[in-house]
Amino acid sequence: MEGAVAREVEVLSTKLVASIEKQATLEDEKHWREAALDRARVRIGELEAAQRDCVERMAQVLEEKRGAEEETQALMGRLVEETQQRAAAETEKQAMERELEELTRTLFEEANEMVAAAEDARGRAERRSTQLAAQLEEAVRLQRSQQAQLEELKGLLAAGERARARAGGKLEKGRAGVWVGEGVGGVGGRVRGEGGEDRVGVRDEGGGERVLRMDTAAFEELQEFVRAAGERGRGGTFFGLGSGGWMRESKFVKRCIYEDIEPTLRLDSAPGLSWLARRGMFSAVLEGQLVIEPGKVGRGGIECSLCGKSCTEKGNRRVHRFRTSEAQQGMKFYYLCGYCLGRVRSVCDFAGFLRQLRDGVWRGGGDGGRRVWEETVRLREAMFWARMGVVEGGEGHKGVPHSAGLVEDSAGAEDAVAGVQRAQSL
């Protein structure tokens, strides 16, 4: 009996809970309905206000339409008046055109007469100018001849005084020349050969004597390059990255690229560089953007990008690598062996010297380009020794290694050995 009562009480409790939950749900739904009704009332009010606003704007539009129609009628009246005025203006224009044609014909007749007179005067002036130019050219030629004779006499006088003052000075055997100045890295000067050609003498620290010719096409092209750079600098042209094209198009730079830079770099046979990488490296060298920095190689070693040989020499794991731009830190690195590092550095030194000449930083002074020519020959000679695989011993003339050793594992040494073997086989 008690169990039945308990079950009934439990059933009634469950129903009570269900009824309470249902009542709560109905109350929530009631609140939602009331909120929706309030929102609907607000929306109805907004729509009614919008309707009233639309009606008012329609009334304004109709009023504006009536005003536009009245304005259109007024414009039509003005159009009729303007049409009449245009017809009158066309008649006046035709009269003015006839008058202008008459004036033009008269003007052309007078202009033809003036042109004929001017051509006559111009012919007389050109003949006179030609005569004066011929006289001026003759005077300049005479002046240059006298100046050359004067310079030669001054040189001979200075040479005689120096020869008397320096008893230990010796002339180069087989050449009729004298020392008249000092060169870079030793004693040097301008000498005149047996045939009358102009040369530069350079005496290095080891006592050897060399004479640099100054009557070659390369020297004249260098002088032209220096003059052009000076004129561009005086003309207000600022040099920068955009000026590399002008420098590369000069005759002297083209000669150096063909005779020295390309044979030294040998980019056409570089196994580790693609076609685009070769062009990028060449441009970076000329424009001063090539970055060379030391790096390390793992146990496996790495090959040189220019010659394909191993970059590790005698177990040394520290090598050098380069990239074609300093701004782009994420660019690919290309490794260099010791032999190729010397080649690239010699070319970069020469390219830097050319840029200094272009920008006016390196000036030769008033010596007729002697110092510039000596420095150019020294740097070009350094490129020659670099591609031959010769390293300086530290005691010779700068750029001319007296105490030098051959890099045995360089590509230049291998080419030289192969050439000797071919000659012996013949």
Coordinates of C-alpha atoms in Angstrom, one line a residue:
M1 CA 0.0 0.0 0.0
E2 CA 2.7 2.4 0.9
G3 CA 4.6 1.5 -2.4
A4 CA 1.5 2.4 -4.4
V5 CA 1.2 5.7 -2.6
A6 CA 4.9 6.5 -3.2
R7 CA 4.6 5.8 -6.9
E8 CA 1.5 8.0 -7.2
V9 CA 3.3 10.7 -5.3
E10 CA 6.2 10.4 -7.7
V11 CA 3.9 10.5 -10.8
L12 CA 2.2 13.6 -9.4
S13 CA 5.5 15.3 -8.7
T14 CA 6.6 14.6 -12.3
K15 CA 3.4 16.1 -13.6
L16 CA 3.8 19.1 -11.4
V17 CA 7.4 19.7 -12.6
A18 CA 6.2 19.3 -16.2
S19 CA 3.4 21.8 -15.7
I20 CA 5.8 24.3 -14.1
E21 CA 8.2 24.0 -17.1
K22 CA 5.3 24.4 -19.5
Q23 CA 4.1 27.5 -17.7
A24 CA 7.6 28.9 -17.8
T25 CA 7.8 28.2 -21.5
L26 CA 4.4 29.9 -22.1
E27 CA 5.5 32.9 -20.2
D28 CA 8.8 33.2 -22.2
E29 CA 6.8 32.9 -25.4
K30 CA 4.4 35.6 -24.2
H31 CA 7.4 37.9 -23.5
W32 CA 8.8 37.2 -27.0
R33 CA 5.4 37.9 -28.6
E34 CA 5.1 41.2 -26.7
A35 CA 8.6 42.2 -27.8
A36 CA 7.9 41.3 -31.4
L37 CA 4.6 43.3 -31.2
D38 CA 6.5 46.3 -29.9
R39 CA 9.1 46.0 -32.7
A40 CA 6.3 45.7 -35.3
R41 CA 4.6 48.9 -33.9
V42 CA 7.9 50.8 -34.1
R43 CA 8.4 49.5 -37.7
I44 CA 4.9 50.6 -38.6
G45 CA 5.6 54.1 -37.2
E46 CA 8.8 54.3 -39.2
L47 CA 7.1 53.2 -42.4
E48 CA 4.3 55.7 -41.9
A49 CA 6.9 58.5 -41.4
A50 CA 8.7 57.3 -44.6
Q51 CA 5.4 57.3 -46.5
R52 CA 4.8 60.9 -45.4
D53 CA 8.3 61.9 -46.4
C54 CA 7.9 60.2 -49.8
V55 CA 4.7 62.1 -50.4
E56 CA 6.3 65.4 -49.5
R57 CA 9.3 64.6 -51.9
M58 CA 6.9 63.7 -54.7
A59 CA 5.2 67.0 -54.3
Q60 CA 8.6 68.8 -54.5
V61 CA 9.6 66.8 -57.6
L62 CA 6.3 67.7 -59.3
E63 CA 7.0 71.4 -58.4
E64 CA 10.5 71.1 -59.8
K65 CA 9.1 69.5 -63.0
R66 CA 6.8 72.4 -63.6
G67 CA 9.8 74.8 -63.1
A68 CA 11.9 72.8 -65.5
E69 CA 9.2 72.9 -68.2
E70 CA 9.0 76.7 -67.8
E71 CA 12.8 76.9 -68.1
T72 CA 12.8 74.7 -71.2
Q73 CA 10.3 77.0 -72.9
A74 CA 12.6 80.0 -72.1
L75 CA 15.6 78.2 -73.4
M76 CA 13.7 77.4 -76.7
G77 CA 13.1 81.1 -77.1
R78 CA 16.8 81.8 -76.5
L79 CA 17.7 79.1 -79.0
V80 CA 15.7 80.8 -81.7
E81 CA 17.4 84.1 -81.0
E82 CA 20.9 82.5 -81.0
T83 CA 20.1 80.8 -84.3
Q84 CA 19.4 84.2 -85.9
Q85 CA 22.5 85.7 -84.4
R86 CA 24.6 82.8 -85.7
A87 CA 23.3 83.3 -89.2
A88 CA 24.4 87.0 -89.0
A89 CA 27.8 85.9 -87.6
E90 CA 28.3 83.4 -90.5
T91 CA 27.7 86.2 -93.0
E92 CA 30.3 88.4 -91.2
K93 CA 32.7 85.5 -91.0
Q94 CA 32.7 84.9 -94.7
A95 CA 33.4 88.6 -95.3
M96 CA 36.4 88.4 -92.8
E97 CA 37.7 85.2 -94.5
R98 CA 37.8 87.0 -97.9
E99 CA 39.7 89.9 -96.4
L100 CA 42.1 87.5 -94.6
E101 CA 42.9 85.7 -97.8
E102 CA 43.8 88.9 -99.4
L103 CA 46.0 89.9 -96.5
T104 CA 47.6 86.4 -96.5
R105 CA 48.5 86.6 -100.2
T106 CA 50.1 90.0 -99.6
L107 CA 52.0 88.7 -96.6
F108 CA 53.4 85.7 -98.5
E109 CA 54.6 87.9 -101.3
E110 CA 56.4 90.2 -98.8
A111 CA 57.8 87.1 -96.9
N112 CA 59.2 85.6 -100.1
E113 CA 61.0 88.8 -100.8
M114 CA 62.4 88.9 -97.3
V115 CA 63.5 85.2 -97.5
A116 CA 65.3 85.8 -100.8
A117 CA 67.1 88.8 -99.2
A118 CA 67.9 86.7 -96.1
E119 CA 69.3 83.8 -98.2
D120 CA 71.5 86.2 -100.0
A121 CA 72.8 87.6 -96.8
R122 CA 73.2 84.1 -95.3
G123 CA 75.3 83.0 -98.3
R124 CA 77.6 85.9 -97.9
A125 CA 77.9 85.2 -94.1
E126 CA 78.6 81.5 -94.7
R127 CA 81.3 82.3 -97.1
R128 CA 82.8 84.7 -94.7
S129 CA 82.5 82.2 -91.8
T130 CA 84.2 79.5 -93.9
Q131 CA 87.1 81.8 -94.6
L132 CA 87.4 82.8 -90.9
A133 CA 87.2 79.1 -89.8
A134 CA 90.0 78.2 -92.2
Q135 CA 92.1 81.0 -90.9
L136 CA 91.4 80.0 -87.3
E137 CA 92.2 76.4 -87.9
E138 CA 95.5 77.4 -89.5
A139 CA 96.2 79.6 -86.5
V140 CA 95.4 76.8 -84.0
R141 CA 97.6 74.4 -85.9
L142 CA 100.4 76.8 -85.8
Q143 CA 99.9 77.4 -82.1
R144 CA 99.9 73.7 -81.3
S145 CA 103.0 73.2 -83.3
Q146 CA 104.7 76.0 -81.4
Q147 CA 103.4 74.7 -78.1
A148 CA 104.7 71.2 -78.8
Q149 CA 108.1 72.6 -79.7
L150 CA 108.1 74.6 -76.4
E151 CA 107.1 71.6 -74.3
E152 CA 109.8 69.5 -76.0
L153 CA 112.4 72.2 -75.3
K154 CA 111.2 72.4 -71.7
G155 CA 111.5 68.6 -71.3
L156 CA 115.0 68.5 -72.8
L157 CA 116.0 71.4 -70.5
A158 CA 114.6 69.7 -67.4
A159 CA 116.1 66.4 -68.4
G160 CA 119.5 67.9 -68.8
E161 CA 119.3 69.5 -65.4
R162 CA 118.1 66.3 -63.8
A163 CA 120.8 64.3 -65.5
R164 CA 123.5 66.6 -64.2
A165 CA 122.0 66.6 -60.7
R166 CA 121.6 62.8 -60.5
A167 CA 124.9 61.2 -61.5
G168 CA 123.6 57.7 -60.8
G169 CA 120.7 57.9 -63.2
K170 CA 120.8 55.5 -66.1
L171 CA 119.0 55.7 -69.4
E172 CA 117.3 52.5 -70.7
K173 CA 119.6 50.7 -73.0
G174 CA 118.6 51.1 -76.7
R175 CA 116.3 54.1 -76.1
A176 CA 117.1 57.7 -76.5
G177 CA 115.0 59.0 -73.5
V178 CA 115.5 60.9 -70.2
W179 CA 113.7 60.9 -66.8
V180 CA 111.6 64.0 -66.2
G181 CA 109.2 63.1 -63.4
E182 CA 108.1 60.5 -60.8
G183 CA 105.7 57.7 -61.2
V184 CA 103.5 55.6 -58.9
G185 CA 105.2 53.1 -56.7
G186 CA 108.7 54.2 -57.6
V187 CA 110.5 56.7 -59.9
G188 CA 109.1 57.4 -63.3
G189 CA 108.4 60.1 -65.9
R190 CA 107.6 61.0 -69.4
V191 CA 110.2 60.0 -72.0
R192 CA 110.3 60.3 -75.8
G193 CA 111.4 57.3 -77.8
E194 CA 113.5 57.1 -80.9
G195 CA 110.6 57.5 -83.2
G196 CA 109.3 60.6 -81.4
E197 CA 106.4 58.7 -79.7
D198 CA 105.3 59.8 -76.2
R199 CA 105.9 57.3 -73.3
V200 CA 105.7 57.1 -69.5
G201 CA 108.7 55.6 -67.7
V202 CA 108.1 53.7 -64.4
R203 CA 111.0 52.5 -62.2
D204 CA 109.9 50.0 -59.5
E205 CA 111.4 49.4 -56.1
G206 CA 113.4 46.5 -57.4
G207 CA 115.4 48.7 -59.7
G208 CA 113.7 47.5 -62.9
E209 CA 112.6 50.0 -65.5
R210 CA 109.5 49.9 -67.7
V211 CA 108.3 52.4 -70.3
L212 CA 104.6 52.8 -70.9
R213 CA 103.6 54.0 -74.3
M214 CA 101.2 57.0 -74.4
D215 CA 100.6 57.0 -78.2
T216 CA 98.3 54.0 -78.3
A217 CA 94.6 53.9 -79.1
A218 CA 93.9 52.6 -75.5
F219 CA 95.5 55.7 -74.0
E220 CA 93.5 58.0 -76.3
E221 CA 90.3 56.2 -75.4
L222 CA 91.1 56.5 -71.7
Q223 CA 91.7 60.3 -72.2
E224 CA 88.4 60.6 -74.0
F225 CA 86.6 58.7 -71.2
V226 CA 88.1 61.0 -68.5
R227 CA 87.1 64.1 -70.5
A228 CA 83.6 62.9 -71.0
A229 CA 83.2 62.1 -67.3
G230 CA 84.5 65.6 -66.5
E231 CA 82.1 67.3 -68.9
R232 CA 79.1 65.3 -67.5
G233 CA 80.2 66.3 -64.0
R234 CA 80.5 70.0 -64.9
G235 CA 77.1 69.8 -66.7
G236 CA 75.3 68.9 -63.5
T237 CA 74.8 65.2 -64.4
F238 CA 74.8 63.2 -61.1
F239 CA 76.1 59.7 -61.4
G240 CA 74.5 56.7 -59.8
L241 CA 73.1 53.4 -60.7
G242 CA 71.5 54.8 -63.8
S243 CA 74.8 56.0 -65.1
G244 CA 76.3 52.5 -65.6
G245 CA 74.9 52.4 -69.2
W246 CA 76.9 55.4 -70.2
M247 CA 80.1 54.0 -68.8
R248 CA 79.7 50.6 -70.4
E249 CA 79.1 52.2 -73.8
S250 CA 82.4 54.1 -73.8
K251 CA 85.1 52.8 -76.2
F252 CA 87.7 52.4 -73.4
V253 CA 85.4 50.4 -71.1
K254 CA 84.4 48.2 -74.0
R255 CA 88.1 47.5 -74.8
C256 CA 88.8 46.6 -71.2
I257 CA 85.8 44.3 -71.0
Y258 CA 86.9 42.5 -74.2
E259 CA 90.6 42.4 -73.4
D260 CA 90.7 42.0 -69.6
I261 CA 87.5 41.6 -67.7
E262 CA 85.8 38.8 -69.7
P263 CA 89.1 36.8 -70.0
T264 CA 89.7 37.2 -66.3
L265 CA 86.2 36.2 -65.1
R266 CA 85.5 33.6 -67.8
L267 CA 81.8 33.6 -67.0
D268 CA 80.9 31.7 -70.2
S269 CA 82.5 28.6 -68.7
A270 CA 81.3 29.0 -65.2
P271 CA 79.5 25.7 -64.3
G272 CA 77.8 27.0 -61.2
L273 CA 76.1 30.0 -62.7
S274 CA 73.0 30.1 -64.9
W275 CA 72.7 32.5 -67.8
L276 CA 70.8 35.0 -65.7
A277 CA 73.2 34.7 -62.8
R278 CA 76.1 35.4 -65.2
R279 CA 74.5 38.6 -66.4
G280 CA 73.6 39.6 -62.9
M281 CA 77.2 39.0 -61.7
F282 CA 78.7 41.0 -64.6
S283 CA 76.4 43.9 -64.0
A284 CA 77.0 43.8 -60.2
V285 CA 80.8 43.9 -60.8
L286 CA 80.6 47.0 -63.1
E287 CA 78.1 48.8 -60.9
G288 CA 79.8 48.0 -57.6
Q289 CA 77.0 45.9 -56.1
L290 CA 78.9 42.6 -55.8
V291 CA 79.2 41.5 -52.2
I292 CA 82.0 39.1 -51.2
E293 CA 82.1 37.7 -47.7
P294 CA 83.8 34.8 -45.9
G295 CA 81.8 31.7 -45.2
K296 CA 82.3 28.1 -43.9
V297 CA 81.9 24.8 -45.7
G298 CA 80.8 21.6 -44.0
R299 CA 82.6 18.3 -44.0
G300 CA 81.3 17.4 -47.5
G301 CA 82.9 20.4 -49.1
I302 CA 81.5 22.5 -51.9
E303 CA 82.5 23.3 -55.5
C304 CA 83.5 26.7 -56.8
S305 CA 80.8 28.4 -58.9
L306 CA 83.3 29.8 -61.5
C307 CA 85.7 26.9 -62.1
G308 CA 84.0 23.9 -60.6
K309 CA 87.0 23.0 -58.4
S310 CA 86.8 22.3 -54.7
C311 CA 86.7 25.4 -52.6
T312 CA 88.7 23.8 -49.7
E313 CA 92.4 24.1 -50.1
K314 CA 94.6 21.9 -47.9
G315 CA 91.8 21.1 -45.5
N316 CA 90.8 24.8 -44.9
R317 CA 87.0 24.9 -44.4
R318 CA 86.8 28.7 -44.5
V319 CA 86.0 29.9 -48.0
H320 CA 84.5 33.0 -49.6
R321 CA 81.2 33.5 -51.3
F322 CA 79.5 36.3 -53.2
R323 CA 76.0 37.6 -54.0
T324 CA 75.0 40.1 -56.6
S325 CA 73.2 42.6 -54.3
E326 CA 73.7 44.0 -50.9
A327 CA 70.1 45.0 -50.3
Q328 CA 68.5 41.6 -51.0
Q329 CA 69.5 39.5 -48.0
G330 CA 67.7 36.4 -49.1
M331 CA 69.6 36.0 -52.4
K332 CA 71.5 32.9 -53.3
F333 CA 75.2 32.7 -52.5
Y334 CA 77.8 31.5 -54.9
Y335 CA 81.1 30.1 -53.5
L336 CA 84.6 30.9 -54.7
C337 CA 87.9 29.1 -54.4
G338 CA 91.1 30.9 -53.7
Y339 CA 92.1 31.2 -57.4
C340 CA 88.7 32.6 -58.5
L341 CA 88.5 34.9 -55.5
G342 CA 91.7 36.6 -56.7
R343 CA 90.3 36.9 -60.2
V344 CA 87.0 38.4 -59.0
R345 CA 88.8 40.8 -56.6
S346 CA 91.2 42.1 -59.3
V347 CA 88.2 42.8 -61.6
C348 CA 86.3 44.5 -58.8
D349 CA 89.4 46.7 -58.1
F350 CA 89.6 47.8 -61.7
A351 CA 85.8 48.4 -62.0
G352 CA 85.9 50.5 -58.8
F353 CA 88.7 52.5 -60.4
L354 CA 86.6 53.1 -63.5
R355 CA 83.7 54.3 -61.4
Q356 CA 86.0 56.6 -59.5
L357 CA 87.1 58.1 -62.8
R358 CA 83.5 58.4 -63.9
D359 CA 82.4 60.1 -60.7
G360 CA 85.4 62.5 -60.6
V361 CA 86.7 60.9 -57.3
W362 CA 90.0 59.8 -58.9
R363 CA 91.7 62.7 -60.7
G364 CA 95.0 62.5 -62.5
G365 CA 95.9 66.2 -61.9
G366 CA 97.7 68.3 -64.5
D367 CA 100.1 65.7 -65.7
G368 CA 98.4 65.0 -69.0
G369 CA 96.8 61.8 -67.7
R370 CA 100.1 60.1 -66.7
R371 CA 99.0 59.0 -63.2
V372 CA 95.6 57.8 -64.5
W373 CA 97.4 55.8 -67.3
E374 CA 99.9 54.3 -64.8
E375 CA 97.1 53.2 -62.4
T376 CA 95.1 51.8 -65.3
V377 CA 98.0 49.7 -66.5
R378 CA 98.8 48.5 -63.0
L379 CA 95.2 47.3 -62.4
R380 CA 95.0 45.7 -65.9
E381 CA 98.3 44.0 -65.2
A382 CA 96.9 42.7 -61.9
M383 CA 94.0 41.1 -63.7
F384 CA 96.5 39.4 -66.0
W385 CA 98.5 38.0 -63.1
A386 CA 95.3 36.9 -61.4
R387 CA 94.0 34.9 -64.3
M388 CA 97.4 33.4 -64.8
G389 CA 97.3 32.0 -61.2
V390 CA 100.2 34.1 -59.9
V391 CA 100.0 35.5 -56.3
E392 CA 102.1 38.3 -55.0
G393 CA 105.1 37.6 -52.8
G394 CA 104.9 41.0 -51.1
E395 CA 108.3 42.4 -52.2
G396 CA 107.6 43.3 -55.9
H397 CA 106.1 46.3 -57.5
K398 CA 102.4 46.7 -56.8
G399 CA 100.6 44.7 -59.5
V400 CA 103.9 43.2 -60.8
P401 CA 104.8 40.4 -58.4
H402 CA 108.6 39.8 -58.4
S403 CA 108.5 37.1 -55.7
A404 CA 105.5 35.2 -56.9
G405 CA 104.2 31.7 -56.7
L406 CA 101.9 29.7 -58.9
V407 CA 98.7 28.4 -57.5
E408 CA 99.1 24.8 -58.4
D409 CA 95.4 23.8 -58.3
S410 CA 94.1 26.8 -60.2
A411 CA 92.3 26.6 -63.5
G412 CA 94.9 29.0 -65.0
A413 CA 97.7 26.7 -64.0
E414 CA 95.9 23.7 -65.6
D415 CA 95.4 25.6 -68.8
A416 CA 99.1 26.6 -68.9
V417 CA 100.2 23.0 -68.3
A418 CA 97.9 21.7 -71.0
G419 CA 99.3 24.3 -73.4
V420 CA 102.9 23.2 -72.7
Q421 CA 102.0 19.6 -73.2
R422 CA 100.3 20.4 -76.6
A423 CA 103.4 22.3 -77.6
Q424 CA 105.7 19.4 -76.7
S425 CA 103.6 16.9 -78.6
L426 CA 103.9 19.0 -81.7

